[in-house]
XYZ file of C-alpha atoms in Angstrom:
503
model
C -13.055 -19.243 -3.200
C -9.644 -20.255 -1.878
C -6.859 -17.687 -1.767
C -3.137 -17.753 -1.017
C -1.626 -14.318 -0.427
C 2.187 -14.348 -0.463
C 3.708 -11.272 1.143
C 7.450 -10.647 1.139
C 9.151 -7.716 2.878
C 11.539 -5.294 1.127
C 11.396 -7.126 -2.197
C 13.079 -4.939 -4.811
C 11.181 -5.225 -8.096
C 14.417 -4.713 -10.060
C 15.743 -8.051 -8.809
C 13.094 -10.003 -10.739
C 13.696 -11.085 -14.331
C 10.124 -10.488 -15.471
C 10.492 -6.857 -14.400
C 13.799 -6.511 -16.219
C 16.110 -7.588 -13.398
C 19.507 -8.990 -14.418
C 21.236 -9.378 -11.046
C 20.430 -13.086 -10.793
C 18.182 -15.725 -12.293
C 14.755 -15.863 -10.612
C 13.229 -18.930 -12.304
C 10.329 -19.323 -9.908
C 9.266 -15.698 -10.000
C 9.417 -16.216 -13.781
C 7.156 -19.273 -13.442
C 4.646 -17.217 -11.521
C 4.809 -14.400 -14.082
C 3.941 -16.935 -16.786
C 0.984 -18.207 -14.753
C -0.385 -14.874 -13.574
C -1.158 -11.325 -14.623
C 1.800 -9.065 -13.792
C 1.082 -5.487 -12.731
C 3.875 -3.103 -13.743
C 2.713 0.092 -12.041
C 1.954 -1.231 -8.580
C 2.863 1.164 -5.776
C 3.177 1.361 -2.039
C 0.953 3.513 0.158
C 1.919 4.263 3.746
C 5.459 3.543 4.893
C 7.119 1.479 6.263
C 6.197 -2.033 7.504
C 3.218 -1.685 9.847
C 1.729 1.411 8.169
C 1.863 -0.606 4.939
C 0.013 -3.467 6.600
C -2.619 -1.136 8.007
C -3.213 0.023 4.428
C -3.543 -3.584 3.293
C -5.989 -4.443 6.059
C -8.160 -1.339 5.798
C -8.076 -0.461 2.102
C -7.148 3.157 2.748
C -4.020 5.218 3.394
C -3.035 5.848 6.993
C 0.080 8.025 6.719
C -1.816 11.320 6.525
C -3.101 10.899 10.103
C -0.542 8.876 12.005
C 2.779 7.036 11.827
C 3.654 3.444 12.743
C 0.991 1.912 14.925
C -1.625 -0.792 15.456
C -4.924 -1.192 13.712
C -7.424 1.215 15.258
C -10.775 0.138 16.752
C -12.616 1.866 13.899
C -10.480 0.352 11.108
C -11.963 -2.158 8.714
C -9.737 -5.233 8.556
C -10.185 -7.560 5.618
C -9.221 -10.798 7.460
C -11.653 -9.918 10.234
C -14.439 -9.114 7.772
C -13.774 -12.391 5.988
C -13.618 -14.256 9.310
C -16.930 -12.843 10.488
C -18.551 -13.761 7.181
C -17.612 -17.445 7.186
C -14.314 -17.331 5.296
C -11.595 -19.003 7.350
C -8.494 -16.813 7.593
C -5.038 -18.000 8.638
C -1.774 -16.071 8.992
C 1.702 -17.567 8.829
C 4.434 -15.032 9.539
C 7.907 -14.485 10.924
C 7.357 -10.711 10.896
C 8.034 -10.038 14.567
C 6.742 -6.443 14.407
C 3.242 -7.924 14.760
C 4.140 -8.819 18.318
C 5.465 -5.435 19.413
C 3.379 -2.623 20.902
C 3.033 -0.947 17.513
C 1.611 -3.946 15.688
C -0.202 -6.033 18.252
C -3.716 -5.751 16.819
C -3.139 -7.266 13.373
C -2.633 -10.990 13.858
C -5.708 -11.310 16.095
C -7.978 -10.356 13.206
C -7.414 -13.833 11.702
C -9.111 -17.052 12.799
C -5.693 -18.518 13.560
C -2.027 -17.731 13.126
C 1.414 -19.297 13.288
C 4.270 -17.061 14.442
C 7.759 -18.220 13.430
C 10.546 -16.830 15.614
C 14.060 -15.557 15.016
C 14.120 -12.757 12.434
C 16.298 -9.669 12.910
C 15.933 -8.328 16.482
C 13.046 -10.589 17.489
C 13.591 -11.075 21.273
C 13.600 -14.814 20.785
C 16.528 -16.527 22.470
C 17.373 -15.548 26.034
C 21.115 -15.225 26.487
C 21.900 -13.181 29.592
C 25.652 -13.206 29.012
C 26.272 -13.564 25.263
C 29.820 -14.343 24.069
C 30.775 -10.726 23.458
C 34.291 -11.260 22.180
C 33.181 -13.986 19.782
C 30.497 -11.710 18.352
C 32.897 -8.770 18.044
C 35.181 -10.902 15.921
C 32.387 -12.427 13.878
C 30.318 -9.318 12.974
C 31.209 -6.038 11.317
C 31.348 -3.219 13.850
C 28.681 -1.233 11.962
C 25.992 -3.791 12.853
C 26.923 -4.709 16.391
C 25.812 -3.217 19.690
C 26.221 -5.621 22.572
C 26.132 -3.113 25.410
C 22.519 -1.969 24.923
C 19.874 -4.682 25.179
C 17.293 -2.271 23.751
C 19.296 -1.624 20.587
C 18.054 -2.936 17.252
C 21.298 -4.910 16.721
C 21.356 -6.687 20.077
C 19.359 -9.869 19.426
C 20.491 -10.583 15.877
C 23.816 -12.302 16.681
C 22.146 -14.193 19.526
C 19.318 -15.456 17.316
C 21.787 -16.378 14.581
C 23.530 -18.811 16.935
C 20.378 -20.948 16.733
C 19.945 -20.738 12.955
C 22.579 -23.211 11.817
C 21.048 -25.220 8.974
C 18.731 -24.266 6.133
C 15.775 -25.863 7.899
C 16.308 -23.465 10.827
C 15.781 -20.287 8.809
C 12.512 -18.538 9.720
C 11.439 -18.013 6.101
C 11.954 -21.721 5.383
C 9.784 -22.562 8.387
C 7.154 -20.085 7.190
C 6.776 -21.738 3.806
C 6.727 -25.190 5.389
C 3.953 -24.023 7.704
C 2.032 -22.557 4.780
C 2.285 -25.802 2.850
C 1.150 -27.684 5.971
C -1.960 -25.476 5.982
C -2.598 -26.364 2.340
C -2.050 -30.057 2.976
C -4.672 -29.993 5.727
C -7.180 -27.694 4.007
C -6.729 -27.927 0.233
C -9.924 -29.968 -0.146
C -11.957 -27.554 1.979
C -13.506 -24.429 0.525
C -13.778 -20.778 1.477
C -10.476 -19.968 3.132
C -7.777 -17.302 2.932
C -4.112 -17.980 3.727
C -1.738 -15.058 4.233
C 1.772 -16.470 4.075
C 4.363 -13.797 4.686
C 8.014 -13.703 5.457
C 10.317 -10.951 6.678
C 12.808 -11.885 3.937
C 14.422 -10.320 1.974
C 14.388 -7.592 4.645
C 17.758 -6.887 6.225
C 19.826 -8.395 7.755
C 20.627 -10.290 4.562
C 21.271 -13.722 6.045
C 20.762 -16.654 3.674
C 21.799 -20.335 3.743
C 25.340 -20.926 2.531
C 24.362 -22.689 -0.687
C 22.759 -19.482 -1.949
C 25.552 -17.198 -0.754
C 28.403 -19.409 -1.963
C 27.363 -18.876 -5.583
C 28.230 -15.173 -5.376
C 31.875 -14.192 -5.037
C 33.126 -10.856 -3.713
C 36.521 -9.427 -2.781
C 35.404 -8.628 0.758
C 37.374 -10.494 3.440
C 36.187 -8.899 6.680
C 33.742 -10.016 9.392
C 30.119 -10.759 8.637
C 28.530 -7.776 6.905
C 24.875 -8.261 5.988
C 23.017 -5.307 7.524
C 23.292 -1.976 5.651
C 22.866 1.277 7.499
C 19.789 3.432 6.971
C 22.045 6.132 5.589
C 24.022 7.322 2.593
C 26.518 4.937 1.042
C 29.884 5.517 2.723
C 31.278 1.981 2.655
C 34.257 0.819 0.616
C 33.653 -0.762 -2.792
C 34.311 -4.215 -1.302
C 31.819 -3.621 1.511
C 29.171 -2.397 -0.922
C 29.766 -5.477 -3.055
C 29.374 -7.724 -0.017
C 26.128 -6.156 1.142
C 24.599 -6.403 -2.321
C 25.752 -10.006 -2.675
C 24.056 -10.942 0.588
C 20.802 -9.328 -0.553
C 20.979 -11.184 -3.862
C 21.538 -14.464 -1.980
C 18.413 -13.772 0.062
C 16.439 -13.106 -3.127
C 17.641 -16.503 -4.377
C 16.305 -18.103 -1.184
C 12.953 -16.354 -1.665
C 12.808 -17.590 -5.246
C 13.514 -21.133 -4.066
C 10.776 -20.958 -1.423
C 8.313 -19.609 -3.950
C 9.230 -22.562 -6.147
C 8.253 -24.957 -3.349
C 4.821 -23.320 -3.227
C 4.404 -23.437 -7.005
C 5.429 -27.105 -7.004
C 2.725 -27.813 -4.434
C 0.144 -26.040 -6.611
C 1.289 -28.153 -9.580
C 1.162 -31.485 -7.735
C -2.282 -30.863 -6.262
C -3.992 -29.060 -9.166
C -4.624 -26.011 -7.017
C -4.490 -23.856 -10.145
C -8.025 -25.088 -10.849
C -9.680 -23.537 -7.812
C -7.189 -21.420 -5.820
C -6.027 -17.844 -6.362
C -2.423 -16.839 -5.738
C -1.400 -13.212 -5.210
C 2.173 -12.089 -4.493
C 3.516 -8.676 -3.549
C 5.620 -6.845 -0.949
C 5.156 -3.946 1.458
C 7.882 -1.797 -0.123
C 11.163 -2.036 -1.977
C 14.714 -1.298 -0.848
C 17.573 0.988 -1.888
C 20.782 -0.869 -2.745
C 23.036 2.101 -3.379
C 20.875 3.804 -5.991
C 20.976 7.582 -5.551
C 23.824 6.853 -3.090
C 21.430 5.552 -0.431
C 20.842 2.336 1.477
C 17.488 0.999 2.655
C 14.481 3.285 3.206
C 12.967 5.853 5.607
C 15.304 8.820 5.204
C 15.585 9.544 1.489
C 12.859 10.523 -1.003
C 10.671 7.623 -2.029
C 12.323 6.760 -5.308
C 10.825 3.937 -7.348
C 13.350 1.449 -5.968
C 11.214 1.732 -2.824
C 7.842 2.833 -4.177
C 7.249 0.725 -7.303
C 6.769 -2.877 -6.154
C 5.947 -6.206 -7.828
C 2.446 -7.632 -7.990
C 1.532 -10.997 -9.519
C -2.127 -12.014 -9.583
C -3.355 -15.484 -10.519
C -7.103 -16.184 -10.483
C -8.484 -19.509 -11.755
C -11.411 -17.760 -13.488
C -8.984 -15.694 -15.586
C -6.588 -18.416 -16.737
C -6.703 -17.349 -20.360
C -4.938 -14.087 -19.460
C -1.978 -15.731 -17.761
C 1.381 -14.360 -18.805
C -0.086 -10.949 -19.640
C 0.906 -7.626 -18.102
C -1.059 -4.583 -16.991
C 0.073 -0.970 -16.805
C -2.824 0.430 -14.789
C -1.627 2.254 -11.672
C -2.487 0.202 -8.584
C -1.307 0.160 -4.988
C -1.487 -1.896 -1.833
C -4.710 -0.269 -0.595
C -6.350 -2.065 -3.544
C -5.672 -5.490 -2.039
C -8.329 -5.274 0.667
C -11.324 -4.581 -1.611
C -9.947 -7.164 -4.046
C -9.886 -9.888 -1.394
C -13.361 -8.981 -0.163
C -14.868 -8.990 -3.655
C -13.152 -12.297 -4.507
C -14.832 -13.895 -1.499
C -18.232 -12.360 -2.168
C -18.297 -9.747 0.568
C -19.336 -6.107 0.343
C -16.749 -3.323 0.525
C -17.142 -0.823 3.408
C -17.742 2.800 2.469
C -14.541 3.931 4.207
C -12.417 2.011 1.694
C -10.631 4.145 -0.912
C -8.853 1.328 -2.746
C -10.320 -0.336 -5.834
C -10.809 -3.996 -6.639
C -8.196 -5.341 -9.042
C -10.476 -8.047 -10.437
C -11.667 -5.749 -13.220
C -8.091 -5.447 -14.559
C -7.393 -9.170 -14.899
C -9.054 -9.433 -18.301
C -7.976 -6.054 -19.702
C -5.976 -2.959 -18.883
C -7.779 0.144 -17.713
C -8.794 2.992 -19.977
C -9.320 5.115 -16.874
C -6.424 7.116 -15.447
C -5.488 6.307 -11.836
C -2.888 7.767 -9.533
C -1.159 6.537 -6.385
C -0.532 8.732 -3.339
C 2.138 7.517 -0.926
C 4.535 8.531 1.812
C 5.603 8.554 5.447
C 3.711 10.383 8.151
C 5.571 13.656 8.621
C 7.699 13.136 5.514
C 7.320 14.221 1.923
C 4.064 13.449 0.122
C 4.356 11.717 -3.243
C 2.125 10.961 -6.187
C 2.432 9.138 -9.496
C 0.177 8.414 -12.443
C 2.668 6.027 -14.017
C 3.993 8.720 -16.360
C 5.326 11.235 -13.856
C 6.258 11.105 -10.198
C 6.050 14.211 -8.027
C 7.730 14.460 -4.611
C 6.328 17.324 -2.549
C 8.040 18.889 0.457
C 6.929 22.225 1.948
C 9.345 25.129 2.198
C 11.409 25.121 5.411
C 10.556 21.446 5.838
C 12.687 20.952 8.960
C 10.597 23.498 10.877
C 7.493 21.395 10.354
C 8.363 19.250 13.382
C 6.942 22.081 15.497
C 3.359 21.485 14.384
C 2.693 17.810 13.725
C -0.025 15.748 15.325
C -1.027 12.113 15.264
C -4.663 11.076 15.457
C -5.205 7.785 17.222
C -6.948 5.750 19.898
C -3.920 3.428 20.075
C -1.021 5.642 21.231
C 1.960 3.354 20.686
C 5.096 3.671 18.604
C 6.995 0.699 17.214
C 8.187 -0.790 20.496
C 6.790 1.447 23.204
C 3.857 3.553 24.281
C 3.718 7.238 23.434
C 5.856 9.106 25.940
C 4.235 10.849 28.870
C 5.464 14.121 27.379
C 3.553 13.344 24.190
C 0.437 12.155 26.007
C 0.358 15.361 28.043
C -0.393 17.197 24.781
C -3.436 15.014 24.021
C -6.813 16.517 23.316
C -10.015 14.953 22.008
C -10.544 15.616 18.319
C -13.905 15.356 16.574
C -14.448 12.241 14.434
C -12.949 12.035 10.958
C -15.067 10.691 8.118
C -13.440 7.257 8.469
C -13.576 6.865 12.281
C -17.273 5.889 12.294
C -18.446 8.765 14.539
C -15.698 8.015 17.054
C -13.573 10.947 18.306
C -9.820 10.389 18.468
C -6.870 11.668 20.444
C -4.873 14.481 18.858
C -1.298 14.105 20.107
C 1.774 16.170 19.350
C 4.566 13.949 18.033
C 7.614 15.083 19.978
C 10.655 13.693 18.200
C 14.058 13.957 19.778
C 17.375 13.315 18.109
C 18.168 11.012 21.008
C 15.241 8.755 20.055
C 16.378 5.301 18.950
C 17.089 5.324 15.234
C 15.853 8.869 14.660
C 17.896 10.673 12.031
C 15.251 12.707 10.222
C 14.565 13.039 6.514
C 17.128 14.110 3.920
C 17.101 15.596 0.398
C 13.821 17.344 1.215
C 13.336 19.251 -2.014
C 10.243 18.954 -4.181
C 10.932 17.234 -7.493
C 9.095 16.089 -10.620
C 10.336 13.193 -12.771
C 9.284 11.929 -16.197
C 9.246 8.156 -15.730
C 9.189 7.352 -19.442
C 12.267 9.417 -20.289
C 13.981 9.110 -16.908
C 12.976 5.818 -15.229
C 15.911 6.083 -12.821
C 14.574 9.424 -11.523
C 17.976 11.024 -11.976
C 17.038 14.400 -13.454
C 14.134 16.398 -12.060
C 12.330 18.618 -14.535
C 11.495 22.277 -13.970
C 8.173 22.622 -15.736
C 6.050 24.970 -13.626
C 2.800 24.063 -15.349
C 3.372 20.304 -14.887
C 4.420 20.803 -11.278
C 1.240 22.784 -10.629
C -0.804 20.030 -12.335
C 0.600 17.310 -10.068
C 0.394 19.462 -6.981
C -3.320 20.001 -7.675
C -3.787 16.280 -8.334
C -2.054 15.563 -5.027
C -4.286 17.953 -3.107
C -7.395 16.449 -4.722
C -6.298 12.971 -3.650
C -5.397 14.084 -0.122
C -8.771 15.748 0.376
C -10.505 12.405 -0.244
C -9.043 11.269 3.096
C -10.508 14.047 5.279
C -6.976 15.174 6.201
C -6.021 17.120 9.327
C -6.275 20.831 8.667
C -2.716 21.512 9.791
C -1.405 19.056 7.204
C -2.881 21.107 4.384
C -1.640 24.306 5.988
C 1.863 22.994 6.559
C 2.334 21.414 3.159
C 0.345 23.667 0.846
C -0.053 27.035 2.629
C -3.834 26.848 2.795
């Protein structure tokens, strides 16, 4: 078996024509939809970027026990399991979070990897004295911080000085590297290529030929990085931000087309699988919000695209499936495709069985952020659950880990001073873990807390935009019970059940 796994970041399903998107033409996503089986009820798991990737690697949800962090020593990792069982695994990525403290155990699970530099705040180009006045004139004040070298905005204008032509863009380099891998190895057998790009994640920076096609009335400095906050911008600024995202989607579509062209020229459709998805979606003003992380996990974030082509199931190409699936299902799927057994700790299901027919069995997807609301859907209803007095919950929240790092730094000494040794969970393979109090401060970089923290139930058939929550006590109780049943499959921390459900 030969497999290409294409992973985008922050790809909004509603941008794609085959999912009903009308913002732009996406001819190459359409080509893939015609070649593959399209899953309509595919959902995220743990949020955001690295928690999502831990789910993908391990085949189980991680957000019930800890937040952003590395793979743990007891985690099953599908590329490592494939690697150790004679399937060559290669990663091509420009996702720089892999190379921070909170993600540094993922890329080493592959046989080899290629890291492309320059996305977002990747500390790539060393410029001790950047041209501050030039940058202040060039970039909108909302996305510029040149005084603090630790700030998320600091490296972006510096990196952008070295991304001048289309060939310089990291995502372009990623796809070129992926095609180089295919050119070298297409005649070999038993390999797995994970080709992922940070695009269309913000900042929304695309080559001019994609952006020039979209006209707006905005005439200010460069504005391509929306705030993780409510929409407060002017109409022209909102228009500009959306236009830059759409331009980046057009770039992604073009790059996908290059990959599909390579498959066509080399008859890879005969013996190579191609799977495409994303880690999560992105809010573009819906519900008056930008981005992710703070608001409830509406379907603009939670419901994500999944295209699955398998050469043994060619006769089903162009079909769609409505079975509820999520990103934890990828790991057992990849293992089963390559003939390897699925570890007992895995809670995801293989998607192979749904390529020839939809499922008669009812599935649900549990998803969320550590410490945030807990959410569940069965494809008909979505239920967002927040405990009463949610803001007080910060007083009693623990992370369970042997890898005490946040996104870009170790756990603080204040946090580590709370550590105690906790007995093994069912999934830690008889290994005890550290129980550490997560001490969040409003002075922490980027910390703003969660908003709109009220439980809500939505009927997705009648209200796909999740605009009007329904007050049906019996239905709410049904989905709350379903949620608890799903949570208990993960051997959750006792305080989580007590905090969220008054056990």
